[in-house]
C-alpha cells in the first residue's frame, strides 16, 4: 500500500513514495519535520520598548506594543503623538 495515500505531509508539503512503506516529505518554506509538522522560526528579533524615548507629547501616555506604540492623549490634545492642540 502506498504510504502517501492520505497525505501525511502537512502544511502543503509534497509526499514522495520510496517503496516498501517508506515516504519522504518535501516541506514548503517555513516548515520542517518528518511530516512538515513543525513551524520553522525563520528569524527572531527582540521586542524594543518604543515608549523608552517618550514619543508622546503634551502629557500623553505611551502604550507599548510589539514593534509599535500608541499614544493616549490628554483631553486637550490629539494626533499620533498628541502633537495637536484641540480648539473650541
XYZ file of C-alpha atoms in Angstrom:
88
model
C 0.000 0.000 0.000
C 1.367 3.419 -0.928
C 2.137 5.418 2.219
C 1.455 8.785 0.540
C -2.253 7.915 0.488
C -3.972 10.149 2.995
C -1.475 12.988 2.520
C 0.830 12.512 5.534
C 2.768 15.704 4.707
C 1.256 18.713 6.458
C 1.149 22.411 5.539
C 1.208 21.738 1.797
C 4.317 19.535 1.855
C 4.855 17.099 -1.027
C 4.967 13.354 -0.347
C 7.475 11.185 -2.260
C 6.884 7.420 -2.137
C 10.082 5.410 -1.628
C 8.666 1.877 -1.772
C 8.231 -0.739 0.966
C 6.009 1.562 3.015
C 8.520 4.404 3.093
C 8.000 8.020 2.104
C 9.716 11.362 2.471
C 8.092 14.769 2.714
C 9.491 17.826 0.964
C 8.347 20.731 3.119
C 7.354 24.202 1.998
C 9.394 27.174 3.193
C 8.817 27.806 6.871
C 8.087 24.188 7.850
C 10.226 21.242 8.932
C 9.906 17.752 10.439
C 9.281 14.282 9.023
C 5.731 15.304 8.075
C 6.322 19.084 7.819
C 4.517 19.393 11.148
C 6.824 21.951 12.763
C 6.812 25.675 12.041
C 10.392 26.799 11.488
C 11.353 30.058 13.176
C 12.987 31.939 10.331
C 14.248 34.856 12.382
C 13.655 36.428 15.698
C 14.210 39.993 16.714
C 13.998 41.366 20.217
C 10.977 43.451 21.089
C 12.119 47.018 21.646
C 10.315 49.326 24.067
C 9.235 52.081 21.690
C 7.996 54.106 24.679
C 11.516 54.432 26.128
C 12.128 57.576 24.049
C 8.917 59.233 25.355
C 7.366 59.780 21.896
C 4.038 61.116 23.215
C 3.893 64.887 23.661
C 1.869 67.200 25.894
C 1.342 64.737 28.729
C 0.209 61.855 26.524
C 0.661 58.305 27.804
C 2.592 55.823 25.680
C 1.296 52.248 25.373
C 3.998 49.898 24.067
C 3.103 47.173 21.579
C 5.122 44.679 19.545
C 7.218 46.864 17.238
C 4.743 49.731 17.636
C 3.283 52.109 20.181
C 0.099 54.104 20.713
C -0.268 57.467 22.401
C -3.269 58.058 24.651
C -3.609 61.830 24.604
C -4.548 64.206 27.393
C -8.056 65.707 26.910
C -6.861 68.891 25.170
C -4.594 67.174 22.606
C -4.902 64.877 19.599
C -2.721 63.326 16.874
C -0.499 60.269 16.644
C 1.954 61.767 19.135
C -0.546 64.117 20.860
C 1.103 66.964 18.973
C -2.034 68.923 18.057
C -3.988 71.053 20.490
C -7.769 70.792 20.242
C -9.627 74.050 19.656
C -13.070 75.061 20.650
